[in-house]
XYZ file of C-alpha atoms in Angstrom:
743
model
C 105.464 136.512 133.320
C 102.554 136.634 135.773
C 103.091 133.999 138.504
C 99.605 132.562 138.096
C 100.137 131.997 134.381
C 103.594 130.530 134.975
C 102.063 127.899 137.263
C 99.311 127.256 134.754
C 101.857 126.836 131.981
C 103.812 124.354 134.065
C 100.626 122.409 134.794
C 99.881 122.214 131.080
C 103.333 120.815 130.389
C 104.398 123.831 128.329
C 107.973 123.898 127.066
C 109.488 126.826 128.948
C 113.176 127.192 128.162
C 114.025 127.890 131.809
C 112.258 124.758 133.010
C 112.436 121.909 130.508
C 113.658 120.598 127.184
C 110.188 119.318 126.398
C 108.968 119.414 122.823
C 108.928 117.180 119.738
C 108.939 120.047 117.278
C 107.965 120.102 113.639
C 110.995 121.337 111.669
C 109.234 124.528 110.561
C 108.777 125.500 114.231
C 112.535 125.670 114.886
C 112.755 129.217 113.543
C 110.557 130.275 116.492
C 112.905 128.603 118.964
C 116.169 130.299 118.097
C 116.648 131.657 121.627
C 116.282 128.182 123.133
C 118.681 126.677 120.561
C 121.289 129.354 121.183
C 121.016 128.826 124.929
C 121.879 125.148 124.382
C 124.938 126.029 122.307
C 123.364 124.909 119.033
C 125.259 126.733 116.292
C 123.001 125.742 113.389
C 120.349 128.456 112.866
C 116.753 127.432 113.447
C 115.902 128.501 109.891
C 118.449 126.027 108.526
C 117.008 123.212 110.636
C 113.576 124.081 109.247
C 114.844 123.549 105.677
C 114.607 119.858 104.803
C 116.809 120.337 101.752
C 119.758 121.538 103.848
C 122.291 119.899 106.159
C 121.659 118.202 108.532
C 117.938 117.499 108.057
C 118.266 116.133 104.519
C 120.427 113.353 105.976
C 117.697 112.144 108.391
C 115.677 109.170 107.107
C 112.960 106.786 108.256
C 112.718 103.007 108.083
C 108.945 103.264 108.507
C 109.167 102.100 112.118
C 112.533 103.486 113.266
C 114.774 106.445 112.507
C 118.176 106.529 110.797
C 120.629 108.849 109.048
C 122.975 108.876 106.078
C 126.663 108.864 107.072
C 128.325 108.678 103.663
C 127.625 109.944 100.128
C 127.078 106.333 99.020
C 123.781 105.660 100.755
C 125.313 104.240 103.949
C 122.814 104.503 106.803
C 123.282 104.009 110.533
C 120.449 103.027 112.858
C 119.946 100.865 115.947
C 120.732 97.156 116.128
C 117.158 96.476 117.229
C 115.897 98.496 114.242
C 117.971 96.371 111.889
C 116.811 93.186 113.616
C 114.420 92.253 110.811
C 117.220 92.547 108.263
C 119.539 90.452 110.426
C 116.832 87.845 111.054
C 115.947 87.772 107.352
C 119.460 86.535 106.602
C 119.718 84.135 109.546
C 119.069 80.430 109.721
C 119.485 77.968 112.555
C 122.798 76.935 110.945
C 123.999 80.475 110.174
C 122.608 82.673 112.922
C 123.749 86.226 112.146
C 121.780 87.487 115.140
C 124.190 85.693 117.449
C 127.471 86.103 115.585
C 126.961 89.433 113.800
C 127.760 90.357 110.212
C 130.221 92.557 108.328
C 130.361 93.020 104.563
C 133.955 93.824 103.627
C 132.796 95.059 100.222
C 129.519 96.229 98.693
C 129.249 92.950 96.758
C 128.954 91.107 100.086
C 126.043 93.203 101.408
C 122.839 91.221 101.937
C 119.212 92.051 100.986
C 117.493 93.390 104.108
C 114.140 91.897 103.141
C 111.209 92.401 100.793
C 109.429 94.873 103.075
C 112.400 97.021 104.076
C 112.426 100.619 102.836
C 114.269 103.878 103.378
C 112.076 106.985 103.347
C 113.672 110.384 102.753
C 111.347 113.271 103.623
C 111.693 116.002 101.017
C 108.725 118.243 101.770
C 106.034 118.874 104.378
C 103.091 120.938 103.123
C 100.055 122.253 104.983
C 96.962 120.822 103.229
C 94.398 121.501 105.962
C 92.227 123.565 103.623
C 92.022 120.741 101.054
C 91.359 118.002 103.613
C 89.003 119.457 106.205
C 88.556 123.124 105.408
C 85.105 122.966 103.801
C 83.348 120.092 105.543
C 79.704 120.798 106.485
C 79.146 120.920 110.238
C 76.085 118.662 110.015
C 77.985 115.592 108.768
C 77.577 112.453 110.882
C 80.647 110.820 112.352
C 81.058 108.235 109.600
C 80.296 110.819 106.910
C 82.957 113.149 108.281
C 85.457 110.306 108.460
C 84.785 109.232 104.871
C 84.880 112.821 103.575
C 88.286 113.387 105.133
C 89.548 110.055 103.791
C 88.335 110.933 100.287
C 90.113 114.266 100.438
C 93.277 112.683 101.801
C 93.337 110.141 98.968
C 92.922 112.905 96.391
C 95.847 114.871 97.829
C 98.002 111.733 97.964
C 97.197 110.793 94.370
C 98.209 114.250 93.167
C 101.437 114.049 95.166
C 102.364 110.591 93.871
C 102.523 111.510 90.204
C 106.070 110.136 90.361
C 106.051 106.445 91.373
C 109.378 106.865 93.168
C 107.701 108.882 95.898
C 105.497 107.791 98.750
C 103.141 110.445 100.061
C 100.920 110.578 103.100
C 98.510 113.070 104.602
C 98.911 113.127 108.360
C 96.767 114.668 111.064
C 98.439 117.095 113.492
C 96.947 118.360 116.744
C 94.437 115.501 116.495
C 92.734 116.669 113.296
C 93.147 120.420 113.680
C 95.744 120.489 110.898
C 96.776 118.166 108.063
C 100.169 118.063 106.383
C 101.219 116.275 103.211
C 104.483 114.380 103.701
C 106.392 113.646 100.474
C 109.130 111.032 100.763
C 111.532 109.492 98.281
C 111.248 105.723 98.814
C 114.267 103.464 98.341
C 113.112 99.896 97.758
C 116.484 98.135 97.751
C 117.916 98.123 101.273
C 120.858 95.943 102.266
C 122.491 94.817 105.488
C 126.069 96.094 105.732
C 127.272 95.609 109.290
C 125.748 94.486 112.566
C 127.656 93.648 115.733
C 127.046 90.344 117.476
C 124.005 90.175 119.724
C 126.342 90.083 122.725
C 127.272 93.689 121.834
C 124.184 94.970 120.022
C 121.779 93.619 122.650
C 124.024 93.471 125.716
C 121.790 93.227 128.773
C 118.869 91.974 126.676
C 115.364 92.408 128.006
C 116.691 92.547 131.572
C 118.392 95.898 130.922
C 115.694 97.221 128.588
C 114.627 100.713 129.772
C 117.228 100.495 132.560
C 120.282 102.599 133.330
C 123.244 102.313 133.617
C 123.334 100.675 130.181
C 126.231 99.232 128.166
C 124.573 98.393 124.834
C 126.174 98.767 121.396
C 122.794 99.321 119.762
C 123.849 100.132 116.193
C 123.655 98.628 112.702
C 124.622 99.881 109.247
C 122.398 99.501 106.177
C 122.740 100.835 102.641
C 120.187 102.132 100.169
C 120.492 101.130 96.521
C 118.906 102.462 93.312
C 118.878 101.531 89.655
C 121.739 102.578 87.377
C 119.620 105.561 86.315
C 119.731 106.829 89.901
C 116.045 106.164 90.506
C 114.585 103.868 93.198
C 114.148 100.301 92.013
C 113.388 96.867 93.513
C 116.335 94.710 94.539
C 118.692 93.793 91.701
C 122.340 92.759 91.649
C 122.826 95.496 89.043
C 121.662 98.286 91.366
C 124.135 100.891 92.623
C 124.419 102.762 95.960
C 122.129 105.760 96.370
C 123.945 109.095 96.240
C 122.620 111.039 99.201
C 122.543 114.828 98.847
C 123.830 115.297 102.378
C 125.233 112.950 104.990
C 126.183 113.521 108.601
C 129.771 114.067 109.549
C 130.749 111.862 112.485
C 132.502 113.570 115.387
C 134.890 111.115 117.039
C 135.418 113.467 119.996
C 131.829 112.955 121.094
C 130.188 115.057 123.799
C 130.767 115.903 127.439
C 128.453 116.523 130.362
C 126.595 119.794 129.948
C 126.902 119.883 126.149
C 123.795 120.793 124.181
C 122.559 118.264 121.631
C 120.058 118.045 118.788
C 118.066 114.904 118.096
C 116.166 114.323 114.852
C 113.944 111.403 113.932
C 110.443 110.005 113.646
C 108.826 109.625 117.116
C 105.827 107.289 117.067
C 102.954 108.265 119.370
C 102.522 110.405 122.457
C 99.418 111.350 124.436
C 100.431 114.648 126.014
C 97.083 116.313 125.228
C 94.797 113.467 126.300
C 92.293 113.941 129.090
C 92.462 112.611 132.647
C 89.661 110.138 131.838
C 91.847 108.635 129.126
C 94.719 108.100 131.544
C 92.359 106.374 133.974
C 91.114 104.034 131.241
C 94.652 103.198 130.120
C 95.950 102.537 133.630
C 92.883 100.736 134.991
C 91.886 98.542 132.035
C 93.693 98.877 128.705
C 97.327 98.505 129.790
C 96.698 95.606 132.218
C 94.753 93.748 129.496
C 97.589 94.254 127.012
C 100.225 93.180 129.527
C 98.374 89.904 130.068
C 98.042 89.256 126.323
C 101.667 90.049 125.501
C 102.957 87.921 128.369
C 100.903 84.955 127.173
C 102.345 85.207 123.665
C 105.909 85.751 124.913
C 105.662 82.680 127.135
C 104.424 80.582 124.220
C 107.192 81.733 121.871
C 109.857 81.196 124.541
C 108.535 77.732 125.388
C 108.443 76.456 121.800
C 111.584 78.291 120.740
C 113.585 76.700 123.556
C 113.321 73.290 121.891
C 113.313 74.284 118.204
C 116.113 76.469 116.770
C 114.134 77.174 113.602
C 111.193 78.538 115.572
C 113.546 80.591 117.730
C 115.056 82.320 114.676
C 111.734 82.837 112.894
C 110.117 84.503 115.917
C 113.196 86.311 117.289
C 112.075 89.694 115.985
C 108.484 89.147 117.139
C 109.402 88.217 120.693
C 111.924 91.064 120.929
C 109.237 93.537 119.910
C 106.713 92.054 122.346
C 109.202 92.112 125.218
C 109.879 95.774 124.517
C 106.152 96.603 124.531
C 105.645 94.552 127.681
C 108.312 96.340 129.654
C 107.118 99.721 128.433
C 103.549 98.952 129.497
C 104.706 97.710 132.888
C 106.820 100.841 133.232
C 103.813 102.996 132.448
C 101.766 101.227 135.108
C 104.573 101.585 137.656
C 105.089 105.208 136.651
C 101.414 106.029 137.173
C 101.818 104.802 140.759
C 104.906 106.932 141.396
C 103.652 110.105 139.706
C 99.939 110.848 139.854
C 99.645 111.861 136.226
C 95.873 111.452 136.406
C 95.770 114.220 139.024
C 98.170 116.336 136.957
C 95.878 115.991 133.930
C 92.872 116.909 136.038
C 94.709 120.020 137.169
C 95.547 120.854 133.556
C 91.892 120.635 132.618
C 90.845 122.794 135.566
C 93.432 125.442 134.744
C 92.308 125.480 131.108
C 88.673 125.828 132.186
C 89.676 128.647 134.531
C 91.252 130.479 131.602
C 88.207 129.839 129.398
C 85.904 131.218 132.096
C 88.104 134.273 132.641
C 86.915 135.956 129.435
C 83.624 135.724 127.547
C 85.615 135.633 124.290
C 86.828 132.134 125.225
C 83.412 130.625 125.986
C 83.321 128.983 122.550
C 85.822 126.430 123.919
C 83.658 125.395 126.886
C 81.364 123.134 124.880
C 84.224 121.337 123.124
C 85.522 119.782 126.362
C 82.156 118.316 127.337
C 81.556 116.984 123.815
C 85.006 115.396 123.757
C 84.406 113.545 127.024
C 81.134 112.099 125.681
C 82.816 110.662 122.569
C 85.749 109.341 124.613
C 83.333 107.366 126.800
C 81.858 105.733 123.685
C 85.306 105.024 122.263
C 86.422 103.300 125.448
C 83.302 101.143 125.504
C 84.023 100.101 121.900
C 87.624 99.212 122.794
C 86.502 96.970 125.642
C 83.857 95.352 123.467
C 86.220 94.437 120.607
C 89.537 93.743 122.369
C 89.134 89.990 122.814
C 87.576 89.466 119.388
C 90.606 91.161 117.835
C 92.890 88.842 119.803
C 90.805 85.844 118.751
C 91.943 86.569 115.187
C 95.640 86.566 116.189
C 96.772 84.030 113.618
C 99.142 85.016 110.815
C 97.342 82.547 108.568
C 93.945 84.094 109.284
C 95.339 87.613 108.964
C 96.755 86.738 105.539
C 93.409 85.267 104.455
C 91.488 88.345 105.643
C 93.980 90.646 103.931
C 93.660 88.783 100.637
C 89.851 88.675 100.746
C 89.599 92.361 101.615
C 91.927 93.143 98.708
C 89.681 91.137 96.369
C 86.593 93.044 97.546
C 88.282 96.436 97.323
C 89.686 95.647 93.871
C 86.114 95.546 92.520
C 85.883 99.316 93.143
C 87.475 102.209 91.246
C 90.888 102.876 92.759
C 89.881 106.233 94.282
C 87.017 104.575 96.182
C 89.064 101.787 97.720
C 90.042 101.826 101.371
C 93.479 103.242 102.041
C 95.901 100.347 102.252
C 94.199 98.496 99.373
C 94.767 100.887 96.485
C 96.972 100.258 93.481
C 99.822 102.054 95.270
C 99.673 99.460 98.061
C 99.865 96.263 96.020
C 103.645 95.903 96.115
C 103.700 96.302 99.891
C 100.934 93.710 100.289
C 102.848 91.242 98.133
C 106.018 91.896 100.126
C 104.124 91.316 103.365
C 102.982 87.917 102.092
C 106.577 87.118 101.144
C 107.969 88.262 104.483
C 105.889 85.588 106.254
C 108.325 83.007 104.875
C 110.908 84.216 107.399
C 108.631 84.959 110.346
C 105.890 82.308 110.319
C 105.576 78.651 111.263
C 102.286 76.684 111.579
C 103.311 75.155 114.919
C 103.805 78.547 116.561
C 100.811 80.083 114.829
C 98.549 77.304 116.116
C 99.847 77.620 119.675
C 99.368 81.392 119.850
C 95.968 81.345 118.136
C 94.470 78.570 120.287
C 95.690 80.307 123.441
C 94.046 83.597 122.482
C 90.837 81.852 121.467
C 90.695 80.205 124.904
C 91.058 83.640 126.494
C 88.297 84.967 124.229
C 85.955 82.119 125.231
C 86.513 82.951 128.893
C 84.915 86.379 128.425
C 81.225 87.236 129.043
C 78.699 86.392 126.313
C 78.346 90.074 125.404
C 81.949 90.144 124.181
C 81.591 87.042 122.010
C 80.982 87.137 118.253
C 78.526 84.550 116.952
C 80.063 84.488 113.465
C 83.426 83.372 114.868
C 81.902 80.848 117.261
C 79.801 79.269 114.519
C 82.603 79.163 111.935
C 85.026 77.398 114.291
C 82.485 75.432 116.328
C 83.472 77.155 119.576
C 81.451 76.631 122.739
C 81.683 78.241 126.208
C 84.204 76.566 128.481
C 86.006 74.735 125.669
C 89.547 73.958 126.824
C 92.618 75.182 124.991
C 93.573 71.567 124.263
C 90.253 70.959 122.471
C 90.542 74.258 120.603
C 94.072 73.370 119.515
C 93.017 69.921 118.318
C 90.196 71.459 116.293
C 92.412 74.116 114.719
C 95.319 71.757 113.995
C 93.227 70.039 111.335
C 92.859 73.304 109.399
C 96.525 73.946 108.578
C 97.187 70.873 106.346
C 94.082 71.782 104.305
C 95.315 75.278 103.479
C 97.643 76.530 100.750
C 98.389 79.699 102.734
C 101.239 78.033 104.629
C 103.562 78.738 101.662
C 104.512 81.982 99.948
C 103.431 80.602 96.582
C 100.090 79.546 98.054
C 99.465 82.996 99.507
C 100.479 84.849 96.352
C 98.262 82.589 94.247
C 95.249 84.422 95.722
C 96.401 87.821 94.468
C 94.104 88.926 91.660
C 91.310 86.485 92.546
C 87.700 87.691 92.692
C 85.380 87.668 95.738
C 83.486 84.829 94.041
C 86.689 82.778 93.924
C 87.050 83.259 97.666
C 83.392 82.411 98.345
C 83.766 79.126 96.446
C 87.036 78.113 98.124
C 87.352 75.052 100.329
C 90.454 76.439 102.061
C 89.424 76.632 105.758
C 91.245 79.925 106.399
C 89.750 81.537 103.305
C 86.306 80.296 104.367
C 86.804 81.782 107.837
C 87.888 85.114 106.351
C 84.738 85.219 104.212
C 82.539 84.267 107.178
C 83.967 87.078 109.337
C 83.960 89.775 106.652
C 80.518 91.253 107.366
C 81.165 91.430 111.125
C 84.576 93.015 110.564
C 83.001 95.615 108.267
C 80.272 96.429 110.771
C 82.840 96.992 113.511
C 84.927 99.061 111.118
C 81.931 101.293 110.438
C 81.403 101.756 114.171
C 85.080 102.647 114.558
C 84.866 105.144 111.683
C 81.808 106.748 113.244
C 83.668 107.278 116.499
C 86.731 108.433 114.591
C 84.707 110.985 112.671
C 83.157 112.303 115.873
C 86.590 112.653 117.449
C 87.795 114.495 114.344
C 85.145 117.088 115.075
C 85.470 117.532 118.841
C 89.150 116.911 119.570
C 90.421 119.617 117.161
C 88.128 122.092 118.941
C 89.752 121.126 122.243
C 93.209 121.577 120.732
C 92.198 125.018 119.514
C 91.526 125.937 123.137
C 94.911 124.603 124.272
C 96.762 126.464 121.507
C 94.827 129.684 122.066
C 95.612 129.556 125.760
C 99.324 129.107 125.111
C 99.302 131.881 122.548
C 98.359 134.263 125.362
C 101.601 133.139 127.017
C 103.608 133.695 123.852
C 104.532 130.014 123.602
C 104.341 127.709 120.568
C 102.697 124.306 121.032
C 104.211 121.182 119.518
C 101.820 118.460 118.274
C 101.682 115.004 119.791
C 104.110 112.658 118.042
C 102.612 110.889 114.995
C 105.575 109.158 113.278
C 106.529 112.270 111.302
C 109.881 114.045 111.258
C 110.553 115.964 114.474
C 113.458 117.742 116.149
C 114.157 117.999 119.848
C 117.053 119.448 121.789
C 118.527 118.876 125.217
C 121.606 118.631 127.389
C 123.931 115.751 128.230
C 122.964 115.236 131.850
C 122.308 112.691 134.600
C 119.317 112.581 136.928
C 118.148 111.764 140.469
C 116.665 108.280 140.012
C 115.426 107.864 143.579
C 116.195 108.953 147.099
C 119.966 108.951 147.504
C 120.695 107.738 143.955
C 122.021 110.066 141.258
C 122.798 108.489 137.878
C 125.698 110.069 136.016
C 125.447 110.680 132.259
C 128.116 108.278 130.915
C 128.880 104.568 131.109
C 132.152 102.999 129.986
C 133.813 99.956 128.474
C 135.524 99.557 131.853
C 132.073 99.233 133.428
C 130.874 96.991 130.607
C 133.645 94.477 131.228
C 133.003 94.582 134.960
C 129.345 93.786 134.289
C 129.943 90.760 132.060
C 128.915 87.230 132.966
C 129.394 83.835 131.359
C 125.862 83.579 129.958
C 123.745 85.702 127.601
C 122.598 88.475 127.862
C 125.660 89.638 129.819
C 128.337 87.673 127.974
C 130.886 89.518 125.825
C 133.061 88.584 122.850
C 136.559 87.858 124.143
C 138.045 89.983 121.352
C 136.358 93.077 122.860
C 137.857 92.371 126.293
C 141.266 91.657 124.805
C 141.290 94.847 122.733
C 140.456 97.012 125.730
C 142.864 95.305 128.101
C 145.622 95.667 125.499
C 145.097 99.439 125.599
C 143.798 99.698 122.029
C 141.753 102.815 122.740
C 143.634 105.606 120.973
C 141.325 108.312 119.684
C 138.288 107.152 121.660
C 139.519 107.381 125.250
C 137.599 109.926 127.323
C 139.857 111.225 130.101
C 137.864 114.328 131.015
C 136.595 114.830 134.556
C 133.267 113.356 135.540
C 130.328 115.794 135.419
C 129.467 118.087 138.257
C 126.953 116.485 140.622
C 123.469 117.891 140.021
C 121.189 116.721 142.821
C 117.440 116.732 142.423
C 114.976 118.972 144.225
C 114.618 116.818 147.355
C 118.352 116.472 147.630
C 118.812 120.230 147.358
C 116.368 120.777 150.227
C 118.157 118.179 152.313
C 121.564 119.647 151.568
C 123.178 116.598 149.938
C 126.959 116.689 149.648
C 128.664 116.367 146.257
C 130.339 113.020 145.622
C 134.040 112.838 144.921
C 134.775 113.900 141.331
C 136.940 111.340 139.572
C 138.400 111.103 136.074
C 136.293 109.110 133.607
C 139.272 107.352 132.003
C 137.661 104.871 129.612
C 135.900 104.541 126.271
C 132.319 105.840 126.667
C 129.559 103.362 125.818
C 126.202 105.036 126.479
C 125.152 108.493 127.614
C 122.051 110.319 128.804
C 120.415 113.524 127.625
C 117.277 115.477 128.441
C 116.013 115.249 124.828
C 112.275 114.570 124.409
C 111.883 111.168 122.712
C 109.545 108.210 122.435
C 109.141 104.952 120.477
C 110.040 105.498 116.814
C 112.945 107.699 117.868
C 115.047 104.536 118.007
C 118.006 105.101 115.691
C 117.571 108.885 115.728
C 120.717 110.885 115.098
C 122.075 112.610 118.209
C 124.087 115.610 117.009
C 126.304 118.224 118.589
C 125.810 121.955 118.084
C 127.344 121.780 114.608
C 125.044 118.995 113.462
C 127.744 116.305 113.633
C 126.763 112.788 114.698
C 127.810 112.015 118.281
C 125.404 109.195 119.125
C 122.271 107.211 118.360
C 119.136 107.294 120.458
C 117.980 103.816 121.469
C 116.028 103.844 124.726
C 114.667 105.756 127.709
C 115.198 105.271 131.411
C 112.548 103.342 133.323
C 111.604 106.503 135.236
C 110.973 108.243 131.883
C 108.461 105.826 130.391
C 105.456 107.916 131.429
C 106.721 110.795 129.271
C 104.349 109.590 126.554
C 101.678 111.156 128.790
C 103.619 113.737 130.781
C 107.136 115.171 130.488
C 108.836 115.504 133.866
C 112.041 117.520 133.264
C 113.623 116.451 136.557
C 113.878 112.757 135.677
C 113.087 112.353 131.962
C 116.207 111.114 130.159
C 116.868 109.436 126.836
C 119.656 106.854 126.458
C 122.075 107.049 123.523
C 124.902 104.852 122.270
C 128.063 106.982 122.182
C 129.578 107.255 118.702
C 133.042 106.798 120.229
C 132.062 103.284 121.282
C 130.745 102.519 117.788
C 133.929 103.756 116.127
C 136.127 101.947 118.662
C 134.346 98.645 118.005
C 134.605 99.161 114.254
C 138.334 99.839 114.416
C 139.638 97.631 117.215
C 137.117 94.808 117.597
C 135.258 94.040 114.355
C 137.783 95.295 111.816
C 135.367 97.446 109.799
C 138.120 99.571 108.265
C 136.338 99.690 104.921
C 133.413 101.529 106.534
C 135.631 103.805 108.622
C 137.307 104.935 105.411
C 133.898 105.639 103.863
C 132.613 107.760 106.774
C 133.636 111.416 107.125
C 135.142 111.392 110.642
C 136.076 114.684 112.313
C 137.490 115.508 115.749
């Protein structure tokens, strides 16, 4: 390859097999990557991985927010402990806290309902529907017209796909609107909690160790999907039976070693690899710092109130865990931007792309798209700054429920095809379940504290950011203290029926007139804010429609450029099924520090302390000290030392190579992951389960924007640790007998 183009490809973050394991690939792209797979020692052909009806891909499932996989023919699913947190919390009370003590069902009759909103989604087909969605749109459409036209076409495709009520379909944008694919998923509605370790194991290290390495976290939980006796998905019923999965992953108890190639399959959430330098500057200079401040305020409030009320602590455990995770990720992004000048890297990418465009008159069509994109991005950023504090001023679960119910009433007046997505007939069950779920995750005391705090922050902003409708409805004035705001709001809660599940559900099916005539203060506030919310929504749609015209044109330029290099381009992550591959490997964390790829139970015990989050169950310590490690003991030599670039220049010496001699707990790989990949199956070259993805290293957090192959590593829980805990610590023999374990 020409040296100039090699440098340009590296600047654009292209996945060159000799350089990086970058790429969150759509399954159908794997056939093009056979050489890369073979080089990693992956024995499964790329064509087989592209077939969602074949092993192992038919065993990969989604929870809607995390990834998981079937590990038995009877619907048994394994995912992360933090992904099963909602299910654990749903069955916890202050007197029976399953989060703290863990849970194991010794028989299927003892398995617990995961919660009204929990689902398992099994992707059965992915179909290109670009022609139906955006193929014939007139160029002269305005932004909002384009947005609405695409939404109308998406709804039509979804309706055709969902002729069977057991399936949930979606039409998802790829390459930022350049392509659209229909995703058809079988949806299991009855999900149950089977086994979760205690929090001392499943969340060892807590938020202190989050995104850190070395890690020693047993981040795993088992769930099970159930169906009706006819084999079809059905709501929870004691008469339901386990789902019979077509394929399930074999579990390899021998695990992996340093240098082994791995596959990772799951549902990564969002990445921004193809965003512009201006967008990085906005995120690092304004958006991320604003979010960090907001999240920290809410976390502090939950911690403060939860410290003196066990009920509040349980109800908001999942919320605060999620916020802490977002907080640390945002802080890691900000720190990462200081260490690696990704803004400059993105600027270089844009310059190299422009250089290519200007190198041939045939590429000039792409020139205009970059300028047009920057203009719309400027407007989008201004909108984000304008609406951020108003959005936070509505951060009350009570108000959100009222607005949801009123919007549903308004949308229900329209024919189903004309309703906004999220408020159609297909969405009613999920809305009802959301209202039910509040029973386990809402309390007026906490809601009031968080809401009044965010309203005080909103009132501290310039007048241009304020919304008169909100100020008038709540009687807010500039400079009003949080104490006065709280006193004013406290009077609203006793007057509302929305504090109870029955009270919330009573509004389902009501008309807009019923809402307009209500004396419920939260319903009245929802009605008062409706017009302003709709106006802002229209502005957002206009910007969205404009982006759907200019960003796809930019992506066309990026793809065309890479085509000249003979390289496929993976789309940014968008919560759809993806496959990545990599190698079990450590990394140079900083000057003089190389982090090896495995941690051990020996190291876990050495790390323990008396207090959470570093306390350990005594039975784990006793089992290990008694030598109960047969079958899971890793006695192979430690990996060869692989110093980073600076160390190679300086001539670093290799450290002494010692035997590992313990049960592995966590391990690192170079697989390309992000949020949503939590719970993803980590497989060996034969497609056998060897671990679960659960985190990234702190140095890797900026990979959402830029993949640095030297230091980007994902953290996985080793399946040997899971199996060892099941056999020697928690006594889950019934599940071990159900799983197909190979060595």
